[in-house]
Each structure stands twice: as C-alpha cells, then as structure tokens.
C-alpha cells in the first residue's frame, strides 16, 4: 500500500486483526519519506511484515515511473534502518519453495538442503554449489513469490502504452460497488501467464490498454477457492483476503482511487488449501 496513505490504509485493512504498533507507525512516518527521497523512487509502498521466530522483517517496495520495471525491495527490523535486497532469481525462488517452517529473523541464518531433501542437495552439489541457503535469500524469494501469486490491483488502475510501458491511470476513479465484488475486476500485478494462452476470440472483447494482466477469476482453485471477498465498514470497503498466502489483505473503496494490499504473516504458503475446500 502507498506509504503516503499508510495510516488510513492500515485502518481499512485491519479487519484481519493484524497491524503495526504506535512505535512502528511513528518510525515509518519518519523513515519512509526519507527512503523515497534518498533512493529517488517515484512511488514507495509499504509492503508488510514477515514474522520470524526471533524478529520480524518489515518490507518496503520502491517503484520507478514505468511500473512494468522490477520493483526495489528493502527490509528493516525497526522500521528506521533499511537494507536494500538484491533482485530474486528463478533459481532462488525454486530453492525457497522447497523450504518449510518459520523464518528465524536472522538474515545470516543458513538452511541446509541436506536436512530437507537429499535430491535437492545432490543437484546443488552437481552444479558446484553448496547445499545451503541464507535466510536473506529466502526472504527475497518469498516476497517475490507472494507478489507474483497475490499482489493485486483493481482493473483500470494502470494503463499500458503502445510502447509497452505501464503507468498509473490518472482517469481511474475506482470500481463501482457491483464490479468491486467480482474477482474478474482485479488483476495480478505481475507478468501475465493466462492472458498469453487466450485465443483471439477470447481477446476480442478485451481492451489492450487496461486488460494486459491476468484476472483473479482464473486463479486455482477457481472461483472463490483462493480468495475471500467481504464488505466491511458498513459496506463502504471491499476487502479481499488470500487463502493461499494467509495474511495478505487487499482493500478498495468503491468509486474512489483508494486501494492497496499489505501482508502480515509468517511467509509460509498454505499448502493445505486444497483440503480446506
């Protein structure tokens, strides 16, 4: 969610019982504007918090004018001092998917794949690499996984230019209440996968300037198996909660430009979701 609107946004997304202490809110109010200035970000989002056994990682994301460009991610333990994370590689994400259990809260902590999967450790040995992964690398990969799977925006909030760049839609005035209650009105804010597999007939009714991302209606399990949609604040706010990555909350006030998502959780994927339906 946008750092500039963080206090109000936290109140709108607090229905799940998660939030920030007054101390952390005060620290973010001071540090985030300085972070945006120092790194010259066009926009700064407070992404959320991954809770570890001995400490929690507070995450921020910096964006450039072209929203299609990779996002810059930073973490902090106290919401004051921030460290820049390196971009996640495919190999890093694949390795992190094999890890189970809570984060420790120590970036230098090492996970040994030999204790988890002998096959995975053997593959790393064959590639001339040590069968270990530091928690900082797991943190990078987990943030990438969550953003790819459940980082979402309302339809029409962003536009794609003929040159391929993506920018915020200045004419976006929010979804209507009836549209805001539909999964098809929300898109994954990442490289599309399902869209590329659609036929020309299926693409005929799509607007290429705004329908350039994958819709939530095609998520697996389909329908409302991956998401919970609720009306809160007397029906004034539409809230979506991910059932795949528990702790991810998205909010939107219909007929306004106010929307965003935030994550408060342990960084563990809900692998039991198919058995819960």
Tab-separated table of C-alpha atoms in Angstrom:
chain	number	residue	atom	x	y	z
A	1	UNK	CA	0.000	0.000	0.000
A	2	UNK	CA	1.084	3.565	-0.690
A	3	UNK	CA	3.373	4.855	2.067
A	4	UNK	CA	1.827	8.336	1.834
A	5	UNK	CA	-1.600	6.988	2.826
A	6	UNK	CA	-0.347	4.373	5.284
A	7	UNK	CA	-2.225	5.385	8.495
A	8	UNK	CA	-5.646	5.409	6.812
A	9	UNK	CA	-4.866	2.334	4.735
A	10	UNK	CA	-3.841	0.304	7.784
A	11	UNK	CA	-7.164	1.113	9.441
A	12	UNK	CA	-9.058	-0.095	6.358
A	13	UNK	CA	-7.100	-3.356	6.124
A	14	UNK	CA	-7.040	-4.089	9.859
A	15	UNK	CA	-10.102	-6.355	9.859
A	16	UNK	CA	-7.869	-9.431	9.919
A	17	UNK	CA	-6.509	-8.446	13.311
A	18	UNK	CA	-3.023	-7.529	12.076
A	19	UNK	CA	-1.388	-4.136	12.334
A	20	UNK	CA	1.541	-2.060	13.496
A	21	UNK	CA	2.362	-0.790	16.958
A	22	UNK	CA	2.277	3.001	17.549
A	23	UNK	CA	6.087	2.943	17.753
A	24	UNK	CA	6.456	1.284	14.364
A	25	UNK	CA	3.890	3.600	12.793
A	26	UNK	CA	5.788	6.634	14.083
A	27	UNK	CA	9.081	5.205	12.821
A	28	UNK	CA	7.624	4.543	9.348
A	29	UNK	CA	6.202	8.070	9.173
A	30	UNK	CA	9.744	9.366	9.577
A	31	UNK	CA	11.800	6.842	7.620
A	32	UNK	CA	9.671	6.147	4.508
A	33	UNK	CA	9.718	9.725	3.106
A	34	UNK	CA	13.494	9.819	3.621
A	35	UNK	CA	13.817	6.413	1.956
A	36	UNK	CA	11.857	7.596	-1.069
A	37	UNK	CA	13.994	10.722	-1.328
A	38	UNK	CA	17.354	9.000	-0.921
A	39	UNK	CA	16.664	6.268	-3.488
A	40	UNK	CA	14.714	8.620	-5.790
A	41	UNK	CA	11.731	6.322	-6.059
A	42	UNK	CA	8.735	7.610	-7.998
A	43	UNK	CA	6.452	5.839	-5.517
A	44	UNK	CA	7.100	3.913	-2.309
A	45	UNK	CA	4.864	1.148	-0.971
A	46	UNK	CA	4.895	-0.333	2.496
A	47	UNK	CA	4.623	-4.000	1.592
A	48	UNK	CA	4.120	-5.506	5.046
A	49	UNK	CA	5.835	-7.746	7.559
A	50	UNK	CA	7.161	-11.306	7.607
A	51	UNK	CA	7.218	-12.522	11.192
A	52	UNK	CA	10.180	-14.633	12.317
A	53	UNK	CA	10.878	-16.583	15.478
A	54	UNK	CA	13.417	-14.090	16.843
A	55	UNK	CA	12.472	-10.997	14.880
A	56	UNK	CA	10.275	-9.612	12.111
A	57	UNK	CA	11.187	-8.266	8.695
A	58	UNK	CA	9.390	-5.051	7.693
A	59	UNK	CA	9.346	-4.677	3.921
A	60	UNK	CA	9.084	-1.652	1.606
A	61	UNK	CA	8.949	-1.576	-2.192
A	62	UNK	CA	10.178	1.247	-4.405
A	63	UNK	CA	8.730	1.830	-7.866
A	64	UNK	CA	10.030	3.692	-10.906
A	65	UNK	CA	7.799	5.741	-13.281
A	66	UNK	CA	7.400	2.666	-15.523
A	67	UNK	CA	5.501	0.273	-13.257
A	68	UNK	CA	6.475	-2.660	-15.501
A	69	UNK	CA	10.071	-2.340	-14.329
A	70	UNK	CA	11.257	-4.597	-11.476
A	71	UNK	CA	10.492	-3.262	-8.018
A	72	UNK	CA	13.193	-2.425	-5.488
A	73	UNK	CA	12.730	-4.140	-2.140
A	74	UNK	CA	14.133	-3.163	1.237
A	75	UNK	CA	13.817	-4.620	4.717
A	76	UNK	CA	14.184	-3.354	8.248
A	77	UNK	CA	13.968	-4.742	11.772
A	78	UNK	CA	12.972	-1.467	13.449
A	79	UNK	CA	11.240	0.467	10.618
A	80	UNK	CA	14.050	3.053	10.753
A	81	UNK	CA	17.182	1.452	9.279
A	82	UNK	CA	16.656	-0.103	5.843
A	83	UNK	CA	18.755	-2.509	3.773
A	84	UNK	CA	18.339	-2.990	0.017
A	85	UNK	CA	17.655	-6.542	-1.169
A	86	UNK	CA	19.086	-7.945	-4.391
A	87	UNK	CA	16.578	-8.999	-7.105
A	88	UNK	CA	15.216	-12.545	-6.865
A	89	UNK	CA	16.422	-15.041	-9.465
A	90	UNK	CA	14.427	-18.028	-10.744
A	91	UNK	CA	16.885	-20.376	-9.088
A	92	UNK	CA	16.484	-18.562	-5.776
A	93	UNK	CA	12.684	-18.828	-5.929
A	94	UNK	CA	12.849	-22.534	-6.846
A	95	UNK	CA	15.126	-23.263	-3.881
A	96	UNK	CA	12.980	-21.264	-1.459
A	97	UNK	CA	9.887	-23.245	-2.479
A	98	UNK	CA	11.494	-26.359	-1.009
A	99	UNK	CA	11.980	-24.820	2.431
A	100	UNK	CA	9.420	-25.330	5.176
A	101	UNK	CA	8.944	-23.791	8.593
A	102	UNK	CA	9.147	-20.345	10.130
A	103	UNK	CA	11.687	-17.655	9.375
A	104	UNK	CA	14.226	-17.227	12.154
A	105	UNK	CA	14.535	-13.444	11.964
A	106	UNK	CA	18.289	-13.627	11.242
A	107	UNK	CA	19.400	-12.772	7.651
A	108	UNK	CA	22.641	-14.740	8.063
A	109	UNK	CA	20.922	-17.937	9.207
A	110	UNK	CA	21.637	-20.839	6.834
A	111	UNK	CA	19.190	-23.548	5.744
A	112	UNK	CA	20.860	-26.840	4.820
A	113	UNK	CA	19.112	-28.637	1.947
A	114	UNK	CA	20.759	-31.890	3.005
A	115	UNK	CA	18.421	-31.846	6.035
A	116	UNK	CA	15.377	-31.209	3.835
A	117	UNK	CA	15.826	-33.040	0.538
A	118	UNK	CA	18.739	-35.265	-0.427
A	119	UNK	CA	17.760	-34.888	-4.091
A	120	UNK	CA	17.862	-31.087	-3.945
A	121	UNK	CA	21.205	-31.160	-2.140
A	122	UNK	CA	22.630	-33.535	-4.756
A	123	UNK	CA	21.577	-31.211	-7.590
A	124	UNK	CA	23.310	-28.283	-5.938
A	125	UNK	CA	26.446	-30.364	-5.422
A	126	UNK	CA	26.408	-31.326	-9.100
A	127	UNK	CA	26.218	-27.673	-10.049
A	128	UNK	CA	29.251	-26.913	-7.907
A	129	UNK	CA	27.253	-25.059	-5.238
A	130	UNK	CA	26.966	-25.522	-1.503
A	131	UNK	CA	23.596	-27.076	-0.469
A	132	UNK	CA	22.744	-24.118	1.781
A	133	UNK	CA	20.568	-21.017	1.501
A	134	UNK	CA	20.798	-17.936	3.667
A	135	UNK	CA	17.634	-16.546	5.170
A	136	UNK	CA	18.116	-13.235	3.382
A	137	UNK	CA	17.907	-15.088	0.045
A	138	UNK	CA	14.802	-16.908	1.252
A	139	UNK	CA	13.286	-13.564	2.241
A	140	UNK	CA	13.916	-12.140	-1.242
A	141	UNK	CA	12.396	-15.208	-2.897
A	142	UNK	CA	9.360	-15.302	-0.592
A	143	UNK	CA	8.483	-11.662	-1.249
A	144	UNK	CA	8.742	-12.385	-4.979
A	145	UNK	CA	6.501	-15.462	-4.617
A	146	UNK	CA	3.844	-13.521	-2.711
A	147	UNK	CA	3.887	-10.601	-5.142
A	148	UNK	CA	3.541	-12.935	-8.114
A	149	UNK	CA	0.751	-15.002	-6.589
A	150	UNK	CA	-1.385	-12.497	-4.690
A	151	UNK	CA	-0.121	-8.948	-5.330
A	152	UNK	CA	-3.213	-7.405	-6.968
A	153	UNK	CA	-4.642	-4.145	-8.349
A	154	UNK	CA	-8.150	-3.097	-9.483
A	155	UNK	CA	-8.945	-3.265	-13.202
A	156	UNK	CA	-8.216	0.076	-14.830
A	157	UNK	CA	-5.822	1.347	-12.152
A	158	UNK	CA	-2.898	1.055	-14.587
A	159	UNK	CA	-2.618	1.549	-18.338
A	160	UNK	CA	-0.173	0.092	-20.838
A	161	UNK	CA	1.149	2.379	-23.562
A	162	UNK	CA	1.757	1.250	-27.175
A	163	UNK	CA	5.490	1.287	-26.357
A	164	UNK	CA	4.970	-1.284	-23.589
A	165	UNK	CA	5.498	0.894	-20.521
A	166	UNK	CA	2.957	0.762	-17.681
A	167	UNK	CA	1.765	3.846	-15.795
A	168	UNK	CA	-0.881	4.752	-13.256
A	169	UNK	CA	-4.182	5.652	-14.878
A	170	UNK	CA	-4.940	9.257	-13.976
A	171	UNK	CA	-8.555	8.778	-15.081
A	172	UNK	CA	-9.178	5.835	-12.754
A	173	UNK	CA	-11.948	6.772	-10.325
A	174	UNK	CA	-12.441	3.394	-8.691
A	175	UNK	CA	-14.684	0.410	-9.346
A	176	UNK	CA	-18.411	0.510	-8.826
A	177	UNK	CA	-19.703	-1.466	-5.848
A	178	UNK	CA	-21.163	-4.195	-8.073
A	179	UNK	CA	-17.892	-4.542	-10.014
A	180	UNK	CA	-15.774	-4.403	-6.865
A	181	UNK	CA	-17.434	-7.604	-5.599
A	182	UNK	CA	-16.279	-9.609	-8.652
A	183	UNK	CA	-12.934	-11.429	-8.864
A	184	UNK	CA	-12.773	-10.537	-12.562
A	185	UNK	CA	-12.365	-6.871	-11.556
A	186	UNK	CA	-8.917	-7.484	-10.070
A	187	UNK	CA	-5.630	-8.275	-11.770
A	188	UNK	CA	-2.337	-9.814	-10.686
A	189	UNK	CA	0.279	-7.047	-10.735
A	190	UNK	CA	2.921	-9.213	-12.410
A	191	UNK	CA	3.862	-10.670	-15.788
A	192	UNK	CA	0.710	-12.318	-17.262
A	193	UNK	CA	0.588	-16.069	-17.874
A	194	UNK	CA	-3.033	-16.999	-18.635
A	195	UNK	CA	-3.531	-13.997	-20.925
A	196	UNK	CA	-0.944	-15.328	-23.369
A	197	UNK	CA	-2.879	-18.594	-23.701
A	198	UNK	CA	-6.192	-16.960	-24.641
A	199	UNK	CA	-7.496	-17.287	-28.184
A	200	UNK	CA	-8.066	-14.315	-30.478
A	201	UNK	CA	-11.800	-14.734	-29.957
A	202	UNK	CA	-11.371	-14.509	-26.167
A	203	UNK	CA	-9.196	-11.397	-26.554
A	204	UNK	CA	-11.690	-9.686	-28.879
A	205	UNK	CA	-13.629	-8.031	-26.039
A	206	UNK	CA	-10.529	-7.011	-24.063
A	207	UNK	CA	-9.116	-3.502	-24.003
A	208	UNK	CA	-5.356	-3.954	-24.571
A	209	UNK	CA	-4.554	-0.763	-22.681
A	210	UNK	CA	-6.063	-1.969	-19.392
A	211	UNK	CA	-6.657	-5.731	-19.827
A	212	UNK	CA	-2.976	-6.617	-20.113
A	213	UNK	CA	-2.744	-8.630	-16.879
A	214	UNK	CA	-4.192	-11.903	-15.562
A	215	UNK	CA	-7.541	-11.762	-13.788
A	216	UNK	CA	-8.147	-13.340	-10.373
A	217	UNK	CA	-11.102	-15.309	-11.730
A	218	UNK	CA	-8.681	-17.821	-13.271
A	219	UNK	CA	-6.775	-18.496	-10.044
A	220	UNK	CA	-6.541	-22.123	-8.932
A	221	UNK	CA	-8.648	-23.258	-7.103
A	222	UNK	CA	-11.037	-21.357	-9.367
A	223	UNK	CA	-13.877	-19.178	-8.216
A	224	UNK	CA	-13.627	-18.111	-4.595
A	225	UNK	CA	-11.417	-21.033	-3.617
A	226	UNK	CA	-8.319	-18.816	-3.446
A	227	UNK	CA	-9.889	-15.611	-2.164
A	228	UNK	CA	-12.312	-14.387	0.458
A	229	UNK	CA	-14.331	-11.295	-0.543
A	230	UNK	CA	-16.022	-9.273	2.189
A	231	UNK	CA	-17.705	-5.904	2.648
A	232	UNK	CA	-16.519	-4.026	5.717
A	233	UNK	CA	-17.009	-0.622	7.344
A	234	UNK	CA	-20.751	-0.822	6.763
A	235	UNK	CA	-20.313	-1.931	3.153
A	236	UNK	CA	-18.079	1.020	2.287
A	237	UNK	CA	-14.898	-1.039	1.814
A	238	UNK	CA	-14.359	-4.175	-0.251
A	239	UNK	CA	-11.715	-6.443	1.270
A	240	UNK	CA	-10.076	-9.440	-0.399
A	241	UNK	CA	-8.030	-11.898	1.659
A	242	UNK	CA	-5.832	-14.566	0.151
A	243	UNK	CA	-6.419	-18.123	1.307
A	244	UNK	CA	-3.213	-19.274	-0.395
A	245	UNK	CA	-0.898	-16.832	1.382
A	246	UNK	CA	-2.659	-16.241	4.669
A	247	UNK	CA	-2.019	-12.707	5.876
A	248	UNK	CA	-2.347	-10.933	2.519
A	249	UNK	CA	-5.164	-8.355	2.646
A	250	UNK	CA	-6.284	-6.107	-0.219
A	251	UNK	CA	-8.760	-3.245	0.236
A	252	UNK	CA	-10.590	-0.919	-2.143
A	253	UNK	CA	-13.114	1.829	-1.504
A	254	UNK	CA	-15.507	1.721	-4.479
A	255	UNK	CA	-15.830	4.897	-6.564
A	256	UNK	CA	-12.516	6.211	-5.214
A	257	UNK	CA	-8.828	5.830	-6.062
A	258	UNK	CA	-8.097	4.300	-2.672
A	259	UNK	CA	-6.783	0.735	-2.827
A	260	UNK	CA	-3.774	-1.292	-1.747
A	261	UNK	CA	-2.581	-4.544	-0.250
A	262	UNK	CA	-0.456	-5.478	2.720
A	263	UNK	CA	0.962	-8.707	4.088
A	264	UNK	CA	1.295	-9.674	7.757
A	265	UNK	CA	2.228	-13.317	8.111
A	266	UNK	CA	4.904	-15.937	8.620
A	267	UNK	CA	5.931	-16.158	4.960
A	268	UNK	CA	4.579	-19.709	4.653
A	269	UNK	CA	2.343	-20.806	1.793
A	270	UNK	CA	-0.927	-22.504	2.777
A	271	UNK	CA	-0.255	-25.932	1.234
A	272	UNK	CA	-3.389	-27.319	2.909
A	273	UNK	CA	-5.730	-25.105	0.856
A	274	UNK	CA	-6.940	-27.938	-1.469
A	275	UNK	CA	-8.010	-29.942	1.594
A	276	UNK	CA	-9.848	-26.989	3.136
A	277	UNK	CA	-12.324	-26.538	0.265
